[in-house]
PDB file of C-alpha atoms in Angstrom:
ATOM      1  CA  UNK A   6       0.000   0.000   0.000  1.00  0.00           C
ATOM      2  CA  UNK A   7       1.321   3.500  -0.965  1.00  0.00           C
ATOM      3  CA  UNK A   8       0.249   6.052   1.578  1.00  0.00           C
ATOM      4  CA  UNK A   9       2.511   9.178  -0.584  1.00  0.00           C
ATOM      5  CA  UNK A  10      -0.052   9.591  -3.676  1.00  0.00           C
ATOM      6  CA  UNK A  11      -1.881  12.435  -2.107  1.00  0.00           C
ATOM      7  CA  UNK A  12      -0.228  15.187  -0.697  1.00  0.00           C
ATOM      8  CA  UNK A  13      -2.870  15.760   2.150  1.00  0.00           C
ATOM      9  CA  UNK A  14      -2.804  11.479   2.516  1.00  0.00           C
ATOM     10  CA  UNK A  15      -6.697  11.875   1.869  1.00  0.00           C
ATOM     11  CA  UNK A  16      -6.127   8.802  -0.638  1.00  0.00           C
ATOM     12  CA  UNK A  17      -3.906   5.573  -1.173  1.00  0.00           C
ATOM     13  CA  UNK A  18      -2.883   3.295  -3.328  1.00  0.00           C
ATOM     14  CA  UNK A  19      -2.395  -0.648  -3.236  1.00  0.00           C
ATOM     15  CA  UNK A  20      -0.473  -2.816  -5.416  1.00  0.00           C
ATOM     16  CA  UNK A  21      -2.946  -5.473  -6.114  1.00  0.00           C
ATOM     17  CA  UNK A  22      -6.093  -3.575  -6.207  1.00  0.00           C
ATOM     18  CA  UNK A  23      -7.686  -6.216  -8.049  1.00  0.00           C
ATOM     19  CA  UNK A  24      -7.405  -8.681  -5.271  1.00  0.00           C
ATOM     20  CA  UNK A  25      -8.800  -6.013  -2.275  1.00  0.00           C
ATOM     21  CA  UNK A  26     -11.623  -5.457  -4.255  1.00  0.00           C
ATOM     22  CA  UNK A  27     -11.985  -9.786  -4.567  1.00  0.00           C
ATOM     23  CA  UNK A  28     -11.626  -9.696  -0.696  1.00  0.00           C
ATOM     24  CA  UNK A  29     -13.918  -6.839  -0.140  1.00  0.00           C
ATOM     25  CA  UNK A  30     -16.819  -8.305  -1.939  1.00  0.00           C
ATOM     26  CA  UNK A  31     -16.229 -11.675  -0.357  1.00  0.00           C
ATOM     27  CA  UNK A  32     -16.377 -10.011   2.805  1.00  0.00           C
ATOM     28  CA  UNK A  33     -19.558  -8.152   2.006  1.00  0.00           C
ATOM     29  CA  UNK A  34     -21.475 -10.800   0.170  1.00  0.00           C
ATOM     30  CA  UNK A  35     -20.354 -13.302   2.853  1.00  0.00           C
ATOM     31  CA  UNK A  36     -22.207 -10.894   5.373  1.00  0.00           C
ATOM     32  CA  UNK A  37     -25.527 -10.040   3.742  1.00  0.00           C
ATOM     33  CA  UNK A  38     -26.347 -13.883   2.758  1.00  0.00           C
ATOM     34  CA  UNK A  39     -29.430 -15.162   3.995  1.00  0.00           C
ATOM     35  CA  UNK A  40     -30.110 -18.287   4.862  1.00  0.00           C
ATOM     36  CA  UNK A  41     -33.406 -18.757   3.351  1.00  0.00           C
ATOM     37  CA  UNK A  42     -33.889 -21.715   1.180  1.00  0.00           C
ATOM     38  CA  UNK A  43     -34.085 -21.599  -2.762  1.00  0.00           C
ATOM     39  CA  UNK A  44     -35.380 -24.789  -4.187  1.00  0.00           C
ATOM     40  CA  UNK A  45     -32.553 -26.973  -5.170  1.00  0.00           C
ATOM     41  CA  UNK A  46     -32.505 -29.328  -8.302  1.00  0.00           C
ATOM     42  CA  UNK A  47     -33.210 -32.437  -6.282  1.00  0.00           C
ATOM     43  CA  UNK A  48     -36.141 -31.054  -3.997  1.00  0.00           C
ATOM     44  CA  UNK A  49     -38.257 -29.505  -7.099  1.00  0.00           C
ATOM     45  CA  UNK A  50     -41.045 -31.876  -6.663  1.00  0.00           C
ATOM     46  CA  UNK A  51     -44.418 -31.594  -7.655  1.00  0.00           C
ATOM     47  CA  UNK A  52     -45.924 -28.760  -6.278  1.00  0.00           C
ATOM     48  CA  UNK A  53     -44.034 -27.099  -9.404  1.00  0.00           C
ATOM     49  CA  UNK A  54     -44.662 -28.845 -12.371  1.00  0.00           C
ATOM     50  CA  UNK A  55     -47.944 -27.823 -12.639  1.00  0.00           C
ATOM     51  CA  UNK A  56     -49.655 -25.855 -15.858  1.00  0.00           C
ATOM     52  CA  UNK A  57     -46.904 -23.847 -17.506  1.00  0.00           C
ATOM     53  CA  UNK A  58     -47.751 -20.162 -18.392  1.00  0.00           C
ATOM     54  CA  UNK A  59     -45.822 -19.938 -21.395  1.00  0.00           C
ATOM     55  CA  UNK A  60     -45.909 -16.359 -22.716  1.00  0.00           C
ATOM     56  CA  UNK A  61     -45.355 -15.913 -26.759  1.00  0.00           C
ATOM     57  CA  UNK A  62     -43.444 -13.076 -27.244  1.00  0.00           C
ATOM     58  CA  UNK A  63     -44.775  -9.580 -27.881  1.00  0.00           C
ATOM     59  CA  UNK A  64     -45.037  -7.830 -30.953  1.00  0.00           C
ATOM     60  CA  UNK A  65     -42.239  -5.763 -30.649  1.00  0.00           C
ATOM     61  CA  UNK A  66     -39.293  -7.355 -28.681  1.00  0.00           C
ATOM     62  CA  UNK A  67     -37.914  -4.485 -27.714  1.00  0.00           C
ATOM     63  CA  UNK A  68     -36.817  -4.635 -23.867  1.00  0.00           C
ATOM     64  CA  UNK A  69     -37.012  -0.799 -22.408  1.00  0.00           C
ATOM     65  CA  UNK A  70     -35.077  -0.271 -19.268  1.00  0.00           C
ATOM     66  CA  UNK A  71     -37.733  -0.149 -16.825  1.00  0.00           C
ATOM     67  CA  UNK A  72     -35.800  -2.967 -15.159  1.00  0.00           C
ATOM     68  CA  UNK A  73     -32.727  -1.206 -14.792  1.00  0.00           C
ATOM     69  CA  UNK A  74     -34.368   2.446 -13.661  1.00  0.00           C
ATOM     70  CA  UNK A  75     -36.438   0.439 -11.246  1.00  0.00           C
ATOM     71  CA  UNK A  76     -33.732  -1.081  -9.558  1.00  0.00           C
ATOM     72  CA  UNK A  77     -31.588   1.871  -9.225  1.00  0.00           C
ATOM     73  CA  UNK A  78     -34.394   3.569  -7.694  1.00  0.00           C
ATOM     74  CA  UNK A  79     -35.211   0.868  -5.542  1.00  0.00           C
ATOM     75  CA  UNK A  80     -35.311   0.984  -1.308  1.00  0.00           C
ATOM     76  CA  UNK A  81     -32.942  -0.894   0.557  1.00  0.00           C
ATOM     77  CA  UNK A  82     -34.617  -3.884   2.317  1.00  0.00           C
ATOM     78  CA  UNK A  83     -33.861  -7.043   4.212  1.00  0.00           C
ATOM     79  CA  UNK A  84     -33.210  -9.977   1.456  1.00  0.00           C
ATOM     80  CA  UNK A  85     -34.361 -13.826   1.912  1.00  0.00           C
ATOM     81  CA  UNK A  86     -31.892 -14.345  -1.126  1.00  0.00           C
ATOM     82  CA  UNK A  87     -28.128 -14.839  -0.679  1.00  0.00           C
ATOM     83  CA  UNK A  88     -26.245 -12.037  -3.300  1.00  0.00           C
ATOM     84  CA  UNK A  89     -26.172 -13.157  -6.372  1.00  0.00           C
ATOM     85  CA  UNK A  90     -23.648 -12.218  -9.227  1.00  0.00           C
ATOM     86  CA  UNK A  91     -25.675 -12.511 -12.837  1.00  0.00           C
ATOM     87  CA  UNK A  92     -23.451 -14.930 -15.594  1.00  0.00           C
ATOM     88  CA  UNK A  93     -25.617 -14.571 -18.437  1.00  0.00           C
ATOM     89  CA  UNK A  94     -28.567 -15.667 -20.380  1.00  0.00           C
ATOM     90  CA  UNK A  95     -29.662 -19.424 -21.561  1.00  0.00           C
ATOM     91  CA  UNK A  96     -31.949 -20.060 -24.414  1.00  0.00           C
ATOM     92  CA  UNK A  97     -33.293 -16.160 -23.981  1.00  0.00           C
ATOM     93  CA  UNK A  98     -35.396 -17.588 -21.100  1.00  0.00           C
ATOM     94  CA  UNK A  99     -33.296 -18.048 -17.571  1.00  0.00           C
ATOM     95  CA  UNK A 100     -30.953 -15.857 -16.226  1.00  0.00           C
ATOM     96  CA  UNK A 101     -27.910 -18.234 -14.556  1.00  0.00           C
ATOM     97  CA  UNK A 102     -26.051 -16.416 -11.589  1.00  0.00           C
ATOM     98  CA  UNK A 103     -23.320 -17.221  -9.169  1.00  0.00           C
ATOM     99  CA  UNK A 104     -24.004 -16.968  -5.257  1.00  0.00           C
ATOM    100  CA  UNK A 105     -22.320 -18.540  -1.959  1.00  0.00           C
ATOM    101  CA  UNK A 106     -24.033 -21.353  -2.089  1.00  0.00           C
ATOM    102  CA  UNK A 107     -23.865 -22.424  -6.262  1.00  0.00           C
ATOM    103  CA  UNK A 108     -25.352 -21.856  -9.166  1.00  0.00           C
ATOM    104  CA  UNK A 109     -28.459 -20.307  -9.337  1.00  0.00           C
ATOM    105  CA  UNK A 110     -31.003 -20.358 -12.568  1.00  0.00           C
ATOM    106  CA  UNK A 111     -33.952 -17.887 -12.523  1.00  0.00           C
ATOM    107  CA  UNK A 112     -36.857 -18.052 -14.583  1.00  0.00           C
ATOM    108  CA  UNK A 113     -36.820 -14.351 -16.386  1.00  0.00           C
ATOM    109  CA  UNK A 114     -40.491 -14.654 -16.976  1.00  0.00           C
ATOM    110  CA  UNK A 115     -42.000 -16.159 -13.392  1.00  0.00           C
ATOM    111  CA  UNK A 116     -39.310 -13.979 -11.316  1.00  0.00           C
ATOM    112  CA  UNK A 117     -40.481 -10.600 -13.487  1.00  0.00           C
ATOM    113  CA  UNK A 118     -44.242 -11.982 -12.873  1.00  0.00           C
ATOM    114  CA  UNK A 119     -43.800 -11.702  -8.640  1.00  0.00           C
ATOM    115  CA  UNK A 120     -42.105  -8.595  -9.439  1.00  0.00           C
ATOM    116  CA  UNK A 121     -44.861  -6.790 -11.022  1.00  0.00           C
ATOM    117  CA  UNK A 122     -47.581  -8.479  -8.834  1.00  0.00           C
ATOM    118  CA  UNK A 123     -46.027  -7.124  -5.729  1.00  0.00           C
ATOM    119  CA  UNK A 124     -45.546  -3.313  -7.432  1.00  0.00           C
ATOM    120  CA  UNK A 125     -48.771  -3.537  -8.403  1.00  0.00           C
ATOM    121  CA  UNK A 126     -50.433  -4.371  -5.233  1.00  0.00           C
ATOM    122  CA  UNK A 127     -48.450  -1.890  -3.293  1.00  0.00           C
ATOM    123  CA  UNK A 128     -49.631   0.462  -5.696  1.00  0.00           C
ATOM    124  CA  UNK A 129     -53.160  -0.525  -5.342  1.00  0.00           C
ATOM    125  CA  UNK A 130     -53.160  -0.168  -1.626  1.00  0.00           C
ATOM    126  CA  UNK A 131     -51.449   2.896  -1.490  1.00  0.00           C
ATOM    127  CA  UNK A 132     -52.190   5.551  -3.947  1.00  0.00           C
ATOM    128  CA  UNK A 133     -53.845   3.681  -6.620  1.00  0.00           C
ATOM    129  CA  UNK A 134     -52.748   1.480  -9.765  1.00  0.00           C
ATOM    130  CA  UNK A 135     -50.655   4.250 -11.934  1.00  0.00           C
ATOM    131  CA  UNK A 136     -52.513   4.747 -15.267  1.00  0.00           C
ATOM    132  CA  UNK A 137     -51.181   5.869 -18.480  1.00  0.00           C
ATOM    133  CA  UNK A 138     -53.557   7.726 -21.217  1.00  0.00           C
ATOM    134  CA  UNK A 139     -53.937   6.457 -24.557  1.00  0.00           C
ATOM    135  CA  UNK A 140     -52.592   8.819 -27.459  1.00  0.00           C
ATOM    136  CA  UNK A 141     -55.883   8.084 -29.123  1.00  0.00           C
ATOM    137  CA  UNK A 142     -59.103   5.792 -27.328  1.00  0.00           C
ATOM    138  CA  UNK A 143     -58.974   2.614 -28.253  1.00  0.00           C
ATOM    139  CA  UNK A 144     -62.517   0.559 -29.250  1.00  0.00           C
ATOM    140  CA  UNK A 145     -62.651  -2.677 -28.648  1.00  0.00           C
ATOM    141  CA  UNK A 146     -65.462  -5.167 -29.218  1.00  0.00           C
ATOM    142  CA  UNK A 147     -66.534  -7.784 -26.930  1.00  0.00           C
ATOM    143  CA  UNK A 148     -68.179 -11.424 -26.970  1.00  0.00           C
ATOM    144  CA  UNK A 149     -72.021 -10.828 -25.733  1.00  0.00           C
ATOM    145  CA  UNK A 150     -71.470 -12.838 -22.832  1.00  0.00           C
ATOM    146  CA  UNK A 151     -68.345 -10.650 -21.879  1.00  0.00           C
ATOM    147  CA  UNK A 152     -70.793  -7.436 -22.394  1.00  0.00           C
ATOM    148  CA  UNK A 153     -72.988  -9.124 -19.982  1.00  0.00           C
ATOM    149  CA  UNK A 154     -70.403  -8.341 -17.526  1.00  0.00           C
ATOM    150  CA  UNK A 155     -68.592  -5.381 -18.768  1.00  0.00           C
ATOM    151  CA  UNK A 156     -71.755  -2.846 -19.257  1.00  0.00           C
ATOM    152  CA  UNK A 157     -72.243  -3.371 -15.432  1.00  0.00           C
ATOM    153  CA  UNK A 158     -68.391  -3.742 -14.305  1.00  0.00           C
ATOM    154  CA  UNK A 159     -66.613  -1.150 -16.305  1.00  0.00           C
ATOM    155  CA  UNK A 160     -66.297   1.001 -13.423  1.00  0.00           C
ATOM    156  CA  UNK A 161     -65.007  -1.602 -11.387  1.00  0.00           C
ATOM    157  CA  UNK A 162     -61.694  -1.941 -13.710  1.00  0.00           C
ATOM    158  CA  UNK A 163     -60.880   1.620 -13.045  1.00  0.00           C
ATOM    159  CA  UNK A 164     -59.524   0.764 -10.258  1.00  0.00           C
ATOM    160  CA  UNK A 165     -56.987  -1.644 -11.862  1.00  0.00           C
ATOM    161  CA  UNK A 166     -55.745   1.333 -14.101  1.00  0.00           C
ATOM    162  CA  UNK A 167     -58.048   0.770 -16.961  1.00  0.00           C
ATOM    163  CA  UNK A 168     -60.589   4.181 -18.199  1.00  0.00           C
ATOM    164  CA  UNK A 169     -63.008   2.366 -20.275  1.00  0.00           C
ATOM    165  CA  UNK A 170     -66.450   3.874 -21.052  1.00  0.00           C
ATOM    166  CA  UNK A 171     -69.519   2.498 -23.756  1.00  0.00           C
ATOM    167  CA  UNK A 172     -69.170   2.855 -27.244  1.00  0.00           C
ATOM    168  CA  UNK A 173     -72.303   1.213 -28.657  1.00  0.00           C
ATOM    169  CA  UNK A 174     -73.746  -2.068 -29.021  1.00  0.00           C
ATOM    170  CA  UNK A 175     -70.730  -4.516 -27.662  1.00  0.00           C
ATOM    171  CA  UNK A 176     -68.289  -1.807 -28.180  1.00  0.00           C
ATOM    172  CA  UNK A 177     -66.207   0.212 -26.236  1.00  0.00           C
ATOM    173  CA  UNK A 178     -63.840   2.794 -25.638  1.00  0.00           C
ATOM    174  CA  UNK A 179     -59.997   2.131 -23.822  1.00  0.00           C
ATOM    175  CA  UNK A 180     -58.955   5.941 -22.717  1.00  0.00           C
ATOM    176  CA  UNK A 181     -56.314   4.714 -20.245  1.00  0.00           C
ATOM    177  CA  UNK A 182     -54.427   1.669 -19.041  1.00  0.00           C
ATOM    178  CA  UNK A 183     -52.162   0.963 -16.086  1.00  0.00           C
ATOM    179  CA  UNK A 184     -48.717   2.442 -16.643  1.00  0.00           C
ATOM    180  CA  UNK A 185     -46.803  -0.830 -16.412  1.00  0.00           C
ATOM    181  CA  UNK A 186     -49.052  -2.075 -19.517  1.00  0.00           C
ATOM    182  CA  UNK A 187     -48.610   1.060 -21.345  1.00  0.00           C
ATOM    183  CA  UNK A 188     -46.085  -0.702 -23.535  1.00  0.00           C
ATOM    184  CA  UNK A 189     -47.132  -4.493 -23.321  1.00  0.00           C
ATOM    185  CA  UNK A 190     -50.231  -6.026 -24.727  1.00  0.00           C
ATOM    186  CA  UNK A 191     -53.057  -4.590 -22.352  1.00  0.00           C
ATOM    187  CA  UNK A 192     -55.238  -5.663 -24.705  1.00  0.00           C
ATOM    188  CA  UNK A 193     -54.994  -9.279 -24.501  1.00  0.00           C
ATOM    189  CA  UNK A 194     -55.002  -8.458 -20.606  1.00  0.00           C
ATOM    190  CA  UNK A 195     -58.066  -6.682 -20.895  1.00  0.00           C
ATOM    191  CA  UNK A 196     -59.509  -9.156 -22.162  1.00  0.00           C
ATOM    192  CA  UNK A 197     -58.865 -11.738 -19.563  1.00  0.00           C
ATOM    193  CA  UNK A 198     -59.928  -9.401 -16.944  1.00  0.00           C
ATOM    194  CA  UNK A 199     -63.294  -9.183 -18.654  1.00  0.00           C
ATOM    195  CA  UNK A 200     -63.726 -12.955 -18.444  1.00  0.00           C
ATOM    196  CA  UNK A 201     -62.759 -12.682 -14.414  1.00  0.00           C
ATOM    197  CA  UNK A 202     -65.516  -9.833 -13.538  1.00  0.00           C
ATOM    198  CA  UNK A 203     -67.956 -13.054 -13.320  1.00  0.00           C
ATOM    199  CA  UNK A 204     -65.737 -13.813 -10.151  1.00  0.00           C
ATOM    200  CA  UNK A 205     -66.234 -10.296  -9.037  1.00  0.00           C
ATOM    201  CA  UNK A 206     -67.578 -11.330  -6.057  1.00  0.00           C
ATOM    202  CA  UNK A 207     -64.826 -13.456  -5.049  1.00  0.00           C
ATOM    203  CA  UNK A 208     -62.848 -12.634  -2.276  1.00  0.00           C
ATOM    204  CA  UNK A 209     -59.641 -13.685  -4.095  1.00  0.00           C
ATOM    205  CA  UNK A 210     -60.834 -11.731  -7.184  1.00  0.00           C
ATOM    206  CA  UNK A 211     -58.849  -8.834  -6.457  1.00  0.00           C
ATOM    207  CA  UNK A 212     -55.178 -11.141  -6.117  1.00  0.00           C
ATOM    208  CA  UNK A 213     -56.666 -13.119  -9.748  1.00  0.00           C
ATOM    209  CA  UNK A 214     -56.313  -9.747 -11.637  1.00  0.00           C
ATOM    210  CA  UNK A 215     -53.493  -8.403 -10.422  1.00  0.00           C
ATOM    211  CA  UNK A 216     -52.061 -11.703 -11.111  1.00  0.00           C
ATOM    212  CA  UNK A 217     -53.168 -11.272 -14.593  1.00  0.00           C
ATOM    213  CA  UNK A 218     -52.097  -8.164 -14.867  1.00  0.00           C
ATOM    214  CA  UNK A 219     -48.070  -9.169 -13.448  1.00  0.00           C
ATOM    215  CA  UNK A 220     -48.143 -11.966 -16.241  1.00  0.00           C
ATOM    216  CA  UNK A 221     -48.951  -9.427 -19.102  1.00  0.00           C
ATOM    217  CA  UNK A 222     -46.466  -6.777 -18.095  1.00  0.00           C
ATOM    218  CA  UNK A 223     -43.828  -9.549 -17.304  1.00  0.00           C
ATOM    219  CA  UNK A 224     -40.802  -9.782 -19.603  1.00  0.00           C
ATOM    220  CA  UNK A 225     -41.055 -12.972 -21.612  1.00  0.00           C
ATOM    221  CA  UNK A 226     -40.048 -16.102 -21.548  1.00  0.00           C
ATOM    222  CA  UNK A 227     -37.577 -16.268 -25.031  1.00  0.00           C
ATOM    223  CA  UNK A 228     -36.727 -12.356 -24.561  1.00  0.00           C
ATOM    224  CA  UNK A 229     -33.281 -11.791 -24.960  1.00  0.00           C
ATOM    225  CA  UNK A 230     -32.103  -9.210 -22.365  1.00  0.00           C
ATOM    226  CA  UNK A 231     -29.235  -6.941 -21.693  1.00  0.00           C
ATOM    227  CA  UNK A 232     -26.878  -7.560 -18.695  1.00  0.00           C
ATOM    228  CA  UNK A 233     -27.515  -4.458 -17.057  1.00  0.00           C
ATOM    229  CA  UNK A 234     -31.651  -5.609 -17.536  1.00  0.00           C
ATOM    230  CA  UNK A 235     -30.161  -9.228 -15.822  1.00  0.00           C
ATOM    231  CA  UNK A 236     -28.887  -7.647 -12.939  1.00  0.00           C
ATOM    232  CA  UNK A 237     -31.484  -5.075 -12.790  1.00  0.00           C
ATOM    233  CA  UNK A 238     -34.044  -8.203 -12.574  1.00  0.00           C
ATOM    234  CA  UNK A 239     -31.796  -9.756 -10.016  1.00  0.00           C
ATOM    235  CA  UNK A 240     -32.074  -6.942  -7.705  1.00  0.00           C
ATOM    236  CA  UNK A 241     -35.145  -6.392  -7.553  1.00  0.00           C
ATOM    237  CA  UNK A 242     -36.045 -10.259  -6.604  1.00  0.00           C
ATOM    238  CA  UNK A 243     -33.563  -9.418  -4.162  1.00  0.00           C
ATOM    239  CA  UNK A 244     -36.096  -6.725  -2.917  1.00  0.00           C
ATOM    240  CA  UNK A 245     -39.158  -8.616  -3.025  1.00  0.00           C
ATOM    241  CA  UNK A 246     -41.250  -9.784  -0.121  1.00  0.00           C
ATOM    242  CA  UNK A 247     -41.764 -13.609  -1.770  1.00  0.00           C
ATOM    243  CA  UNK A 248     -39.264 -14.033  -4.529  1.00  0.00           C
ATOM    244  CA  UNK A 249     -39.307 -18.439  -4.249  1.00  0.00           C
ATOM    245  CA  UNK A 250     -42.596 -17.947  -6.500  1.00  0.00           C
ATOM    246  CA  UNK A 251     -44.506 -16.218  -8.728  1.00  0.00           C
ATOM    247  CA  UNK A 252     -48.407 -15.345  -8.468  1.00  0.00           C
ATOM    248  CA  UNK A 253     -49.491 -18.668 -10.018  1.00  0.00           C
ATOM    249  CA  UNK A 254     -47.628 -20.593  -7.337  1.00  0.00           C
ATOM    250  CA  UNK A 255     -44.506 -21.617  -9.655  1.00  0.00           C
ATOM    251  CA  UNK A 256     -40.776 -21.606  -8.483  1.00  0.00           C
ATOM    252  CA  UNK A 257     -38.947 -18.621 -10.052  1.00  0.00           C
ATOM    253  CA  UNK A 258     -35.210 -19.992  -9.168  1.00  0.00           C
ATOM    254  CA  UNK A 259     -33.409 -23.565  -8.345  1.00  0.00           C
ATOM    255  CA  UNK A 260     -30.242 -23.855  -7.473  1.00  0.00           C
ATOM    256  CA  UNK A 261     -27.304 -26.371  -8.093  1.00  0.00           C
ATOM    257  CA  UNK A 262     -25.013 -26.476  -5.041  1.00  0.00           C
ATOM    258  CA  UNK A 263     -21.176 -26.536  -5.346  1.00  0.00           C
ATOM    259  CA  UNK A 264     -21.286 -30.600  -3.631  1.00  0.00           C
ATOM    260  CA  UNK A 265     -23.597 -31.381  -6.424  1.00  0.00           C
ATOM    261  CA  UNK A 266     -21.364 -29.849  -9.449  1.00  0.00           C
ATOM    262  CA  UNK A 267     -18.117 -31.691  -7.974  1.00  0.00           C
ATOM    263  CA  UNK A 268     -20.518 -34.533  -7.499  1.00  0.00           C
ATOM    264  CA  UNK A 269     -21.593 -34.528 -11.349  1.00  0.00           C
ATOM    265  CA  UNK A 270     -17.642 -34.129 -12.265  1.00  0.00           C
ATOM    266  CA  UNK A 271     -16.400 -37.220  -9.911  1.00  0.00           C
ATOM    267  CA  UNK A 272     -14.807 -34.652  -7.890  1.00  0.00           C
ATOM    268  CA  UNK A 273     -16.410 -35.993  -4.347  1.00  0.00           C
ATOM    269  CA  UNK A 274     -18.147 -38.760  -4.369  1.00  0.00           C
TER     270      UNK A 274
END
């Protein structure tokens, strides 16, 4: 270490500074890992296999950095995930990351999904589901069965972001969707929330459509992403209240453990 780089000794300078910062982070993620447990290859049973969600991508596969901006602006909490250090993609569909424990592999999709859902509630509960107006209204025609519900419901969406009004016979007019749909396919959204308003008085309804809602704004399964949108996604998981699953009860994450790699590679037996 060289104390005689600054003449008032406000700075220094070490030889390997490579290998502090290795040690620092050590240090630090060695600290802030929790011990909560994330699913590991062997103990993904049942309970997780059930119907897949599979998302086809959206029209326009471009990913905007909502990810990233969200992250940096994101509050400090306590994790239940050990710090994880983002590798890369596989097969545009799971992000594979390092931690203390192993490897980790998150689905991009079902980890974005529990994301969203828990933004969306918090928004919901606090100062309302963010909406976004519509350059132009949007009209939109409905199944007679779905008008059933809709002529006597529309209302009721407004408080899930959507401004929808009557437009004639079946017909109707979109003015304004939830912000974090502004860009994704509301419409096909929309439409499945029309289909739950016969559930209306359900007292899970309210979880079912924001549920819909987190799948729809989700990033897809198959999108490629950007590391900065990797990490970004990692984070955030990182800040979320239940990041094992997503809405629908899937696991977002499984993890092979550093006994089972050397295991695989007749390293240990």
């Amino acid at each position: 270490m060289d104390a005689n780089v600054h003449p008032t000794k406000t700075e220094v300078r070490f030889k390997n500074e490579g290998d502090v910062y290795s040690a620092l982070q050590r240090a630090i993620r060695q600290v802030l890992v929790n011990t909560a447990p994330v699913p590991r290859v062997e103990e993904i049973g049942a309970a997780y296999r059930g119907k897949s969600q599979m998302v086809s991508p959206p029209e326009q596969r471009h990913m905007d950095m909502n990810i990233v901006m969200e992250e940096e602006q994101g509050t400090s909490v306590v994790s239940s995930l050990p710090v994880l250090r983002v590798l890369g993609q596989s097969m545009n569909s799971y992000i594979v990351a390092e931690g203390p424990e192993g490897i980790y592999i998150i689905d991009q999709h079902a980890a974005h999904e529990r994301i969203m859902f828990e933004k969306i509630t918090k928004q919901k509960q606090q100062q309302g589901v963010e909406t976004q107006g519509l350059l132009e209204p949007v009209s939109i025609e409905v199944l007679p069965v779905q008008n059933e519900m809709l002529s006597k419901n529309y209302n009721y969406l407004a408080d899930f972001g959507f401004t929808i009004e009557p437009f004639g016979n079946r017909t109707y007019l979109v003015r304004a969707v939830p912000s974090i749909m502004y860009n994704r396919d509301w419409r096909a959204a929309l439409n499945e929330l029309i289909d739950k308003l016969s559930e209306k008085d359900n007292a899970s309804i309210t979880e079912h459509i924001i549920a819909t809602m987190a799948c729809h704004s989700a990033i897809r399964f198959g999108q490629s992403l950007t590391l900065d949108e990797m990490r970004g996604l990692v984070r955030l998981m990182e800040q979320a209240a239940l990041p094992h699953a997503c809405p629908h009860g899937r696991t977002t994450m499984i993890q092979i453990t550093k006994k089972q790699l050397e295991k695989e590679f007749g390293r240990v037996k």
